[in-house]
CSV table of C-alpha atoms and ligand atoms in Angstrom, one decimal:
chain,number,residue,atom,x,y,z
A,10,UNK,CA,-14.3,27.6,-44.2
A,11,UNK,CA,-12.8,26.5,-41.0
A,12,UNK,CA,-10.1,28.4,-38.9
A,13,UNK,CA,-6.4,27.5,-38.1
A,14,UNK,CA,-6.3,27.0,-34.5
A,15,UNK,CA,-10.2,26.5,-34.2
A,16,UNK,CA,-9.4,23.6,-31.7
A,17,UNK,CA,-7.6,25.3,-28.6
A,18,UNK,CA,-6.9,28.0,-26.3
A,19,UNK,CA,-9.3,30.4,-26.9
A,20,UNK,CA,-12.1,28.1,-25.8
A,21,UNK,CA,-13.6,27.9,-22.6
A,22,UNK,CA,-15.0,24.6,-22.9
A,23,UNK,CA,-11.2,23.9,-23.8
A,24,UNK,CA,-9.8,25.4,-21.0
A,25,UNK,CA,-11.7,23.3,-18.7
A,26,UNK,CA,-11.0,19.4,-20.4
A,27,UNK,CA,-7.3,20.3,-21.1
A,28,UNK,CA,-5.8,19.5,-18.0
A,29,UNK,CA,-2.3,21.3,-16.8
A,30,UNK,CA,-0.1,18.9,-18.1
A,31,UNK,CA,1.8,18.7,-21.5
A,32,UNK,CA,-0.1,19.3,-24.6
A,33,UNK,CA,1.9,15.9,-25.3
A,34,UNK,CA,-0.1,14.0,-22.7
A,35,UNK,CA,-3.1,15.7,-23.9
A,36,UNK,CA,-2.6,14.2,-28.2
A,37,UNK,CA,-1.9,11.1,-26.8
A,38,UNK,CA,-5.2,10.7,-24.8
A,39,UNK,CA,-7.4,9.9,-27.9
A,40,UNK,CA,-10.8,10.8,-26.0
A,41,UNK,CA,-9.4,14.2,-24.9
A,42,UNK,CA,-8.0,14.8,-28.4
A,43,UNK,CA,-11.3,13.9,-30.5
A,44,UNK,CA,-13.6,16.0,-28.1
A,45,UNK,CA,-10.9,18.7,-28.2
A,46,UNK,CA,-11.4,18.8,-32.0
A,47,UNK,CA,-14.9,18.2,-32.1
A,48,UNK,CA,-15.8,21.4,-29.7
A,49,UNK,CA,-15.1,24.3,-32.6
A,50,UNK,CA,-17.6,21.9,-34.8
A,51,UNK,CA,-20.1,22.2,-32.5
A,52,UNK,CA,-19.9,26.1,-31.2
A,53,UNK,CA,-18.6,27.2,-34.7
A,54,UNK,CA,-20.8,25.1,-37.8
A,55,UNK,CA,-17.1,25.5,-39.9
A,56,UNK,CA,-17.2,23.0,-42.6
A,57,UNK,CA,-13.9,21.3,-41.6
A,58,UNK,CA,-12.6,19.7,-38.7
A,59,UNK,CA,-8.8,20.2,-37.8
A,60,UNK,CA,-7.1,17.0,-36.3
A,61,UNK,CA,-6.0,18.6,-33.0
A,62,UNK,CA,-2.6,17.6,-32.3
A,63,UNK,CA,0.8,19.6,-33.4
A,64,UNK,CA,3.6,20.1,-35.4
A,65,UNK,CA,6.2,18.5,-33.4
A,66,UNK,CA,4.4,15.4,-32.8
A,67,UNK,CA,6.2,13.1,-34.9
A,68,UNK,CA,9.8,14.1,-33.5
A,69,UNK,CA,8.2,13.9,-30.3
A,70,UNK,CA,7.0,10.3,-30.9
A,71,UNK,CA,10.7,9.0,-31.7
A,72,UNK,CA,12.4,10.2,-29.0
A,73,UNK,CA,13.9,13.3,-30.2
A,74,UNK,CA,13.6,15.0,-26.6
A,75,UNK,CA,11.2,17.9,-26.8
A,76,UNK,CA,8.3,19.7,-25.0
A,77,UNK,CA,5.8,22.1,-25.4
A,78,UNK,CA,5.6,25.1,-23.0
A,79,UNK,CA,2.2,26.7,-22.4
A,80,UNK,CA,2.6,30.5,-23.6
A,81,UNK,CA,6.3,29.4,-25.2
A,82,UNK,CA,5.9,26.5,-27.7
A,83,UNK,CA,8.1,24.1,-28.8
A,84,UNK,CA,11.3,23.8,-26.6
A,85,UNK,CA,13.9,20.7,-27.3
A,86,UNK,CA,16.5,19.5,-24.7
A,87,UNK,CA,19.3,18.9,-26.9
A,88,UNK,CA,19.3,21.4,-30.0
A,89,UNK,CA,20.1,19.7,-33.3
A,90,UNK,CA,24.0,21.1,-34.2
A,91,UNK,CA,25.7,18.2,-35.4
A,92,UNK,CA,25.7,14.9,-38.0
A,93,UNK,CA,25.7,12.7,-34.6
A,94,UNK,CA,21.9,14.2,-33.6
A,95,UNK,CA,21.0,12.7,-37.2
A,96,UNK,CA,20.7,9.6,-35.1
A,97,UNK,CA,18.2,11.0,-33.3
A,98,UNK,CA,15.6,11.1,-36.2
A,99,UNK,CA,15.3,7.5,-36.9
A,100,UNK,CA,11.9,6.7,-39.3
A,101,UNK,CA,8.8,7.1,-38.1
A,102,UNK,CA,6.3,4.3,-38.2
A,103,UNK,CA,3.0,6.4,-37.5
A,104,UNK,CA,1.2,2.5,-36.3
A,105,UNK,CA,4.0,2.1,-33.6
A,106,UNK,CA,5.0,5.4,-32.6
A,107,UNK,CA,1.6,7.4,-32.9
A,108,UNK,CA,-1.2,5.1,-32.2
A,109,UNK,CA,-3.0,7.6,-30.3
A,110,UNK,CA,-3.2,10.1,-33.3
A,111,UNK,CA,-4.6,7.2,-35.6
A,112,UNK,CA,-7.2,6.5,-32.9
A,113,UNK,CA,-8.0,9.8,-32.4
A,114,UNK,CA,-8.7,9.6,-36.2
A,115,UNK,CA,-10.7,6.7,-36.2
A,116,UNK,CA,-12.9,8.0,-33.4
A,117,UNK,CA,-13.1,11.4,-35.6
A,118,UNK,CA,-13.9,9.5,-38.7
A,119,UNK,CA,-16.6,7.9,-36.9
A,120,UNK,CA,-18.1,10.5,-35.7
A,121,UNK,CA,-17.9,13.4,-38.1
A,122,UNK,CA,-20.4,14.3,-40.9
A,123,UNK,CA,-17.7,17.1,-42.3
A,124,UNK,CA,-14.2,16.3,-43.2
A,125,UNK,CA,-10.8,15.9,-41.2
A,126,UNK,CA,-7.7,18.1,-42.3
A,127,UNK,CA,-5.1,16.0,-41.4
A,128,UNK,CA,-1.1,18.2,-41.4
A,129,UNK,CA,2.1,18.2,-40.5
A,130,UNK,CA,4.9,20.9,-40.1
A,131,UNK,CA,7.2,21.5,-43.2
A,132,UNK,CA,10.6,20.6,-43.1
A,133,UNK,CA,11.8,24.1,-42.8
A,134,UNK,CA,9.1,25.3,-40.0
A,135,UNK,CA,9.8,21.9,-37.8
A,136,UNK,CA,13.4,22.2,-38.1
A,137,UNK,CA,13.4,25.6,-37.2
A,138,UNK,CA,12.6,24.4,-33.6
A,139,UNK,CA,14.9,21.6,-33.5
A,140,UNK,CA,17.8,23.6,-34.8
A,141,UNK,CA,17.0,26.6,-32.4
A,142,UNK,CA,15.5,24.5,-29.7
A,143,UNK,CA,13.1,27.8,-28.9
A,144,UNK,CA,10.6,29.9,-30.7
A,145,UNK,CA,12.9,32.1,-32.2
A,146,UNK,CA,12.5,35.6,-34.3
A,147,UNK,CA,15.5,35.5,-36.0
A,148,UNK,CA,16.0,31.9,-37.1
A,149,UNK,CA,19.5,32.6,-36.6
A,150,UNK,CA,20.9,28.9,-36.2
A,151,UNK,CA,18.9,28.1,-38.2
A,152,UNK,CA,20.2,29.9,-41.9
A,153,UNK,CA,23.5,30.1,-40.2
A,154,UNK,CA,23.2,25.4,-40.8
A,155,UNK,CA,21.8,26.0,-44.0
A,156,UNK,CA,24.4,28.1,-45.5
A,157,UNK,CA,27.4,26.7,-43.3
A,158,UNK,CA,26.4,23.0,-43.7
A,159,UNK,CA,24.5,22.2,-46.4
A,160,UNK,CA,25.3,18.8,-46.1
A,161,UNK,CA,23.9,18.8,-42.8
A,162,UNK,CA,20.6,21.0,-43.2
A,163,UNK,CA,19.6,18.6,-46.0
A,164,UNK,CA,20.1,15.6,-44.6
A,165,UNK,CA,18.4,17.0,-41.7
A,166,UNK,CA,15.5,18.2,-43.6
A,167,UNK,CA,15.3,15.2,-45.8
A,168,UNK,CA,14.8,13.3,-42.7
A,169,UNK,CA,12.4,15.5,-41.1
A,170,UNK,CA,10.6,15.5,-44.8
A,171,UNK,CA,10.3,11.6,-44.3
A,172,UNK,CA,9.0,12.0,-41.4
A,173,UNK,CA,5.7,14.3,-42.8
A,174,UNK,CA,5.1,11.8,-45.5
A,175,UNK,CA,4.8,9.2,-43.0
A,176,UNK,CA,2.9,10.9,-40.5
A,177,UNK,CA,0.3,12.3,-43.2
A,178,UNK,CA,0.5,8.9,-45.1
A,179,UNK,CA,-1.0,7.1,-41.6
A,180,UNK,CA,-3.9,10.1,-41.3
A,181,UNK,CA,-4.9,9.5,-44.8
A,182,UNK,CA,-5.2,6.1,-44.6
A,183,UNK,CA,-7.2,6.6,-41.1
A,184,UNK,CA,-9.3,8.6,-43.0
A,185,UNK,CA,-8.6,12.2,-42.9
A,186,UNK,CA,-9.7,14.0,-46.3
A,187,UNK,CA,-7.4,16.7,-46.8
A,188,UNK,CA,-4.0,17.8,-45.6
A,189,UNK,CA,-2.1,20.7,-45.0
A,190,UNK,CA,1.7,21.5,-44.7
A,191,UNK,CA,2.5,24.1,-42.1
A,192,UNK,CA,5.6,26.1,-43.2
A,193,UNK,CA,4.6,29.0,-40.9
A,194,UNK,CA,7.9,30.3,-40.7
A,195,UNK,CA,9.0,29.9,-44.1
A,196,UNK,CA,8.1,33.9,-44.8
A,197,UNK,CA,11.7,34.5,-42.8
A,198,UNK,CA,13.7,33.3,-46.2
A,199,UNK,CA,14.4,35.2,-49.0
A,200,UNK,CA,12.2,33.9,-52.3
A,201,UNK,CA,16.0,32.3,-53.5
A,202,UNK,CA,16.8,30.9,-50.1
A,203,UNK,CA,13.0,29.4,-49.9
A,204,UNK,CA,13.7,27.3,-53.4
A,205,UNK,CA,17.3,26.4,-52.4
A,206,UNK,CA,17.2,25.3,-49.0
A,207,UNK,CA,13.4,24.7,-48.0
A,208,UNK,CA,11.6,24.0,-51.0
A,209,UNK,CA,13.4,20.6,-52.4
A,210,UNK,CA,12.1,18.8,-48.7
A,211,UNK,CA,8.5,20.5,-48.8
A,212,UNK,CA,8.0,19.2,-52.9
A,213,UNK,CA,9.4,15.8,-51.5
A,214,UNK,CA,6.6,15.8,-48.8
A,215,UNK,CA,3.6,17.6,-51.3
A,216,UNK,CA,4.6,15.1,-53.8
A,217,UNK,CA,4.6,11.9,-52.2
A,218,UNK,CA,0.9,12.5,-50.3
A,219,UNK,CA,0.1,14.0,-54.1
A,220,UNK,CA,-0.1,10.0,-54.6
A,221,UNK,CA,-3.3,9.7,-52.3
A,222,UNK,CA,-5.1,11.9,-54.0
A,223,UNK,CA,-6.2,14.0,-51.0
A,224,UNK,CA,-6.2,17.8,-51.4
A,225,UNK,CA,-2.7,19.5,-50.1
A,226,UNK,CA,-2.9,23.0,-48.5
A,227,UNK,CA,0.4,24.7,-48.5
A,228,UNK,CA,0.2,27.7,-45.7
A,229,UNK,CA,3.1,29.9,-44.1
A,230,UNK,CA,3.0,33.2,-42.7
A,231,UNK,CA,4.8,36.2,-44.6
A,232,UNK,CA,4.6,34.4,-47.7
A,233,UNK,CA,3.9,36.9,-50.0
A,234,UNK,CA,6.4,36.7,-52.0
A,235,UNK,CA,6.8,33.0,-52.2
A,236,UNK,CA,3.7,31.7,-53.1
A,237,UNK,CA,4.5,31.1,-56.7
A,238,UNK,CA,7.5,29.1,-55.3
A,239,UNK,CA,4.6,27.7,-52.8
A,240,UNK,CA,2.4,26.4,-55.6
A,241,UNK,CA,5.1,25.3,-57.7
A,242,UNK,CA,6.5,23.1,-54.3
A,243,UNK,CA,3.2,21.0,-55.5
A,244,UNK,CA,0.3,22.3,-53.8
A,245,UNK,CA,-3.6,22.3,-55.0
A,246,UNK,CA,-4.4,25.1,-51.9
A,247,UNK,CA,-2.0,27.6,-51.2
A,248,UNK,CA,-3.0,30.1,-47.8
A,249,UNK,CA,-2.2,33.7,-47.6
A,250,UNK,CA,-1.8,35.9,-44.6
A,251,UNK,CA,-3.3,39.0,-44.0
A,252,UNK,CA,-0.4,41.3,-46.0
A,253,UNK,CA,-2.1,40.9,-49.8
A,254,UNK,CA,-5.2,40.8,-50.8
A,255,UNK,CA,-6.6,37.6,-52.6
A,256,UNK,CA,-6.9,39.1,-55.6
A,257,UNK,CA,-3.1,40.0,-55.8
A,258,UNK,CA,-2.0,36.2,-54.8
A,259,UNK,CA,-4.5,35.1,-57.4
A,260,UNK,CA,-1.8,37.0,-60.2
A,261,UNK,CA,1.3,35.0,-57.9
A,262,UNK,CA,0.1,31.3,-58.6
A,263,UNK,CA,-1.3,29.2,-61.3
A,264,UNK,CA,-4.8,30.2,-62.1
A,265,UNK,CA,-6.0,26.3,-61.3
A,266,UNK,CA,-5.0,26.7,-57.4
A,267,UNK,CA,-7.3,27.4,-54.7
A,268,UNK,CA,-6.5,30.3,-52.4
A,269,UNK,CA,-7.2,29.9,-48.2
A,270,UNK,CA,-7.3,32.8,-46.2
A,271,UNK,CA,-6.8,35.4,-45.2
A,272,UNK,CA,-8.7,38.2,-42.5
A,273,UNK,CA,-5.8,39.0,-40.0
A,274,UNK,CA,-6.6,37.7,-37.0
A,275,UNK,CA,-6.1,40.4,-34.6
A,276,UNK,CA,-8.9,42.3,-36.1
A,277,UNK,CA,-11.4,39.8,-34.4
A,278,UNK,CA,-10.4,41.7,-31.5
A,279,UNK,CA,-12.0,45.0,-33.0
A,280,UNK,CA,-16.3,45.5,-32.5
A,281,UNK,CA,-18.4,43.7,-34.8
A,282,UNK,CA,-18.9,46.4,-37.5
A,283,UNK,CA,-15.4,46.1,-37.8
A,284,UNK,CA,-15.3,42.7,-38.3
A,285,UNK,CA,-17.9,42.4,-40.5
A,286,UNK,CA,-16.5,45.1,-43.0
A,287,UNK,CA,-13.5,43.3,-43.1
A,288,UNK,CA,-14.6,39.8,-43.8
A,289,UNK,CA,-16.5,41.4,-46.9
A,290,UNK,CA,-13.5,42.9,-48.0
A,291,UNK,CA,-11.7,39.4,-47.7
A,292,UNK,CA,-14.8,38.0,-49.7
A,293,UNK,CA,-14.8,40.3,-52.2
A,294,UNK,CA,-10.9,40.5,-52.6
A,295,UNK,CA,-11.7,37.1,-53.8
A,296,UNK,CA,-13.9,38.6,-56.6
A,297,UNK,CA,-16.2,35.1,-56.5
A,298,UNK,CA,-13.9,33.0,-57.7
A,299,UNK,CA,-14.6,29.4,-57.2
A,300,UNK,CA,-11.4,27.8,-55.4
A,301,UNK,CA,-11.6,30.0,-52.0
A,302,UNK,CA,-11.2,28.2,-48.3
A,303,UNK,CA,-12.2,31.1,-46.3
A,304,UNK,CA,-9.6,31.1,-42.9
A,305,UNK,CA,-7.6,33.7,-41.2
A,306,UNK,CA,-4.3,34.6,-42.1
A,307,UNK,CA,-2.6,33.0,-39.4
A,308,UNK,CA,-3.9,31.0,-36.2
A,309,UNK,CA,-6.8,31.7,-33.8
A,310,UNK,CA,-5.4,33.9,-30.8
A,311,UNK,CA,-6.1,32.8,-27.2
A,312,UNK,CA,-7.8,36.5,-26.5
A,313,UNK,CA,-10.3,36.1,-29.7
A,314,UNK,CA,-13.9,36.1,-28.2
A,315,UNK,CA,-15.6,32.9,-29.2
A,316,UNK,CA,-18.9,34.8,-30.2
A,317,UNK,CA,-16.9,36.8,-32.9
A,318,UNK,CA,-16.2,33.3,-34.8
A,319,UNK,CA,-19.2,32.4,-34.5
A,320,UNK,CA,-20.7,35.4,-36.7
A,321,UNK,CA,-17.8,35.5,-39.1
A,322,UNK,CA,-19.0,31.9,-39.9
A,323,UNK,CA,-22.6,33.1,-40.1
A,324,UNK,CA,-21.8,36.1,-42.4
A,325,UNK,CA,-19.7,33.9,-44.7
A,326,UNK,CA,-21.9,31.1,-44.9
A,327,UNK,CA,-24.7,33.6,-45.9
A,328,UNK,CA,-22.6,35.7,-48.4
A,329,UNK,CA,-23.6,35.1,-52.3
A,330,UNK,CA,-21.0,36.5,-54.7
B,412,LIG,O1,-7.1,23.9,-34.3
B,412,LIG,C1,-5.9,23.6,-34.4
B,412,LIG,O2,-5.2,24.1,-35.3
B,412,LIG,C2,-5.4,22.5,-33.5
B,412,LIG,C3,-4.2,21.7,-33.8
B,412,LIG,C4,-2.9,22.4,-33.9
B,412,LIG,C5,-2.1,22.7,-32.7
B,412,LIG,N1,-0.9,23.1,-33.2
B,412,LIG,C6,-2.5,22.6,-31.3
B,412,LIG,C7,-1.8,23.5,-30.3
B,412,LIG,C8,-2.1,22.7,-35.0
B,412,LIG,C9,-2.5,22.5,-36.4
B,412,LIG,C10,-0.8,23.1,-34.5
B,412,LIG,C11,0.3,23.4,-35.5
B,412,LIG,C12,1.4,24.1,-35.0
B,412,LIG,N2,2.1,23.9,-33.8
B,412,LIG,C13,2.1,25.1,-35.7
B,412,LIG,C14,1.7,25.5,-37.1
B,412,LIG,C15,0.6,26.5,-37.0
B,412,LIG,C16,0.9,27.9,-36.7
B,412,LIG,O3,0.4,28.4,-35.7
B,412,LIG,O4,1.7,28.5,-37.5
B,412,LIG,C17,3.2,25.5,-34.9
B,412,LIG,C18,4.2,26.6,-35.3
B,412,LIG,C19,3.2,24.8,-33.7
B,412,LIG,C20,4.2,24.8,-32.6
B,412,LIG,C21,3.5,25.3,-31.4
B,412,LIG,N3,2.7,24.5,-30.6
B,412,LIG,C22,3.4,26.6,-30.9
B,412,LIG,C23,4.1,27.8,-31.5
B,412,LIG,C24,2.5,26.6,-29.8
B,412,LIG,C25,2.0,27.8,-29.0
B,412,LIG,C26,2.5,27.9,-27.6
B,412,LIG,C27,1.5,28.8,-26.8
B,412,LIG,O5,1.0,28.2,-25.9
B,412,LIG,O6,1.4,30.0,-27.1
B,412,LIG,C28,2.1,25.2,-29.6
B,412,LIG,C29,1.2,24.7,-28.6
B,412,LIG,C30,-0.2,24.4,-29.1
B,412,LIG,N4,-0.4,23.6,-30.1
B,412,LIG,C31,-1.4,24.8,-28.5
B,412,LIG,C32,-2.4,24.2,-29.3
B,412,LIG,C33,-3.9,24.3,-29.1
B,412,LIG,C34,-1.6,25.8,-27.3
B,412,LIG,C35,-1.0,25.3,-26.0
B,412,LIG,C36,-1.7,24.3,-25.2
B,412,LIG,O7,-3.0,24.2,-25.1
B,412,LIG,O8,-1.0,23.6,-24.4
């Protein structure tokens, strides 16, 4: 078990290191970033470290011209609109343009007696942001490229694909032992849409790092009715959300995948019986099948109360099927 989001805001002892600045400034600092991940290890005993660092990393690295706002996320200068800003995603050569992640790694590596989950964010999710420029609801330039300019969406996303492999290519090799593709906002397309336009660029990425031989996790949010697809796009993990029980995505993908997930975050916010009751019901939704990663649903909120993680990983780490 480990969290999404275990390394981050809703930690004090985070809080304190971070610094005001960019959480650019703070990946690229290697020392920051490897004590950053290593506090949830500490505090929590999950079984997995996540490499703290973000989605928009890599198009960050080559210059595409973004930021991340505290409270707001991802926010890009120049939104992506037109064949000329496919000049603006040249390759990425992790060594060159991200040797403070790899360091980070090492250090991690180094240091760690549980693995490293290395990621990246799916074509779809990290085009989402450069396409819209903002967090958006309604993905609205988004489908509107996809539909109007095919040409465009998948050069764009075959490009931003070839970015993933390369960043996840250089964390393997540095060491991390799993990976995970974040499609978080894949759960706004329609099950056709998703194989169409999103799909081909994630099964490019899936298959490519299938090569190292590391264990792929396949997560998005609202994803219910795509995780067949999700499986298919070549993943050994695929993570559920909080909207179907585990037992229900068991009948959605091949019997030899694993399943993460999938207590809804916001419930840590309820009092511990609470909690507890629903954790078992997560753990029994899975009905002791073999290939579970417990996690939430989604990401770690900033208001969750440290000492709640802390028991959910006690009652989990005690529970016998
Ligand atoms: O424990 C971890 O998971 C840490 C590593 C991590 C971060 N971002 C650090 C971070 C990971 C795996 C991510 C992935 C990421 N980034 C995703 C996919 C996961 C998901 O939540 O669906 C997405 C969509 C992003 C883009 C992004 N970056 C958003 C939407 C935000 C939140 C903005 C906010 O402040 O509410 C960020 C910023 C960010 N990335 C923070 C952290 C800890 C918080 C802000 C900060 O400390 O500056």
């Amino acid at each position: 078990m480990w969290f999404m989001r275990q390394a981050g805001r809703s930690l004090p002892e985070y809080r304190e290191i971070r610094g005001p600045g960019s959480i650019n400034d703070a990946i690229a600092n290697p020392d920051l970033a490897t004590e950053i991940t290593l506090q949830p290890i500490r505090r929590y005993g999950v079984d997995a470290a996540i490499l703290y660092s973000d989605i928009v990393t890599p198009a960050h690295a080559i210059g595409f011209g973004l930021d991340v706002l505290p409270g707001v996320g991802p926010v890009v200068e120049q939104p992506f609109r037109s064949s000329d800003d496919l000049t603006r995603l040249r390759p990425l050569d992790a060594e060159a343009d991200t040797p403070y992640v790899l360091e980070t790694i090492d250090n991690l590596v180094a240091e760690l007696d549980i693995p490293l989950i290395g990621f990246a964010g799916a074509p779809f999710t990290v085009a989402s942001y450069l396409v819209e420029g903002r967090p958006s609801r309604t993905y609205h330039n988004t489908k509107v490229m996809m539909k109007a300019r095919p040409d465009l969406w998948f050069a764009l996303t075959d490009r931003l694909a070839d970015l993933a492999i390369a960043s996840l290519q250089s964390q393997v090799d540095h060491g991390a032992e799993a990976i995970q593709l974040f499609d978080s906002w894949a759960g706004s397309l329609s099950a056709a849409d998703y194989e169409r336009y999103a799909m081909p660029s994630s099964a490019k990425v899936l298959e490519a790092i299938g090569a190292t031989g590391v264990p792929r996790i396949h997560f998005g949010v609202g994803t219910g009715e795509l995780l067949g697809l999700m499986a298919d796009a070549g993943a050994d993990v695929v993570g559920v959300d909080w909207r179907i029980p585990l037992g229900e995505a068991r009948t959605r993908v091949p019997s030899d995948r694993a399943l993460q997930g999938n207590l809804d975050p916001a419930i840590l916010g309820a009092p511990w019986e609470v909690v507890e009751a629903e954790v078992d019901k997560v753990l029994e939704s899975n009905n002791g099948h073999p290939g579970h990663i417990f996690n939430l649903g989604h990401g770690v909120t900033p208001e969750t109360e440290p000492e709640k993680l802390e028991k959910v990983v006690e009652r989990v780490h005690a529970y016998r099927p």
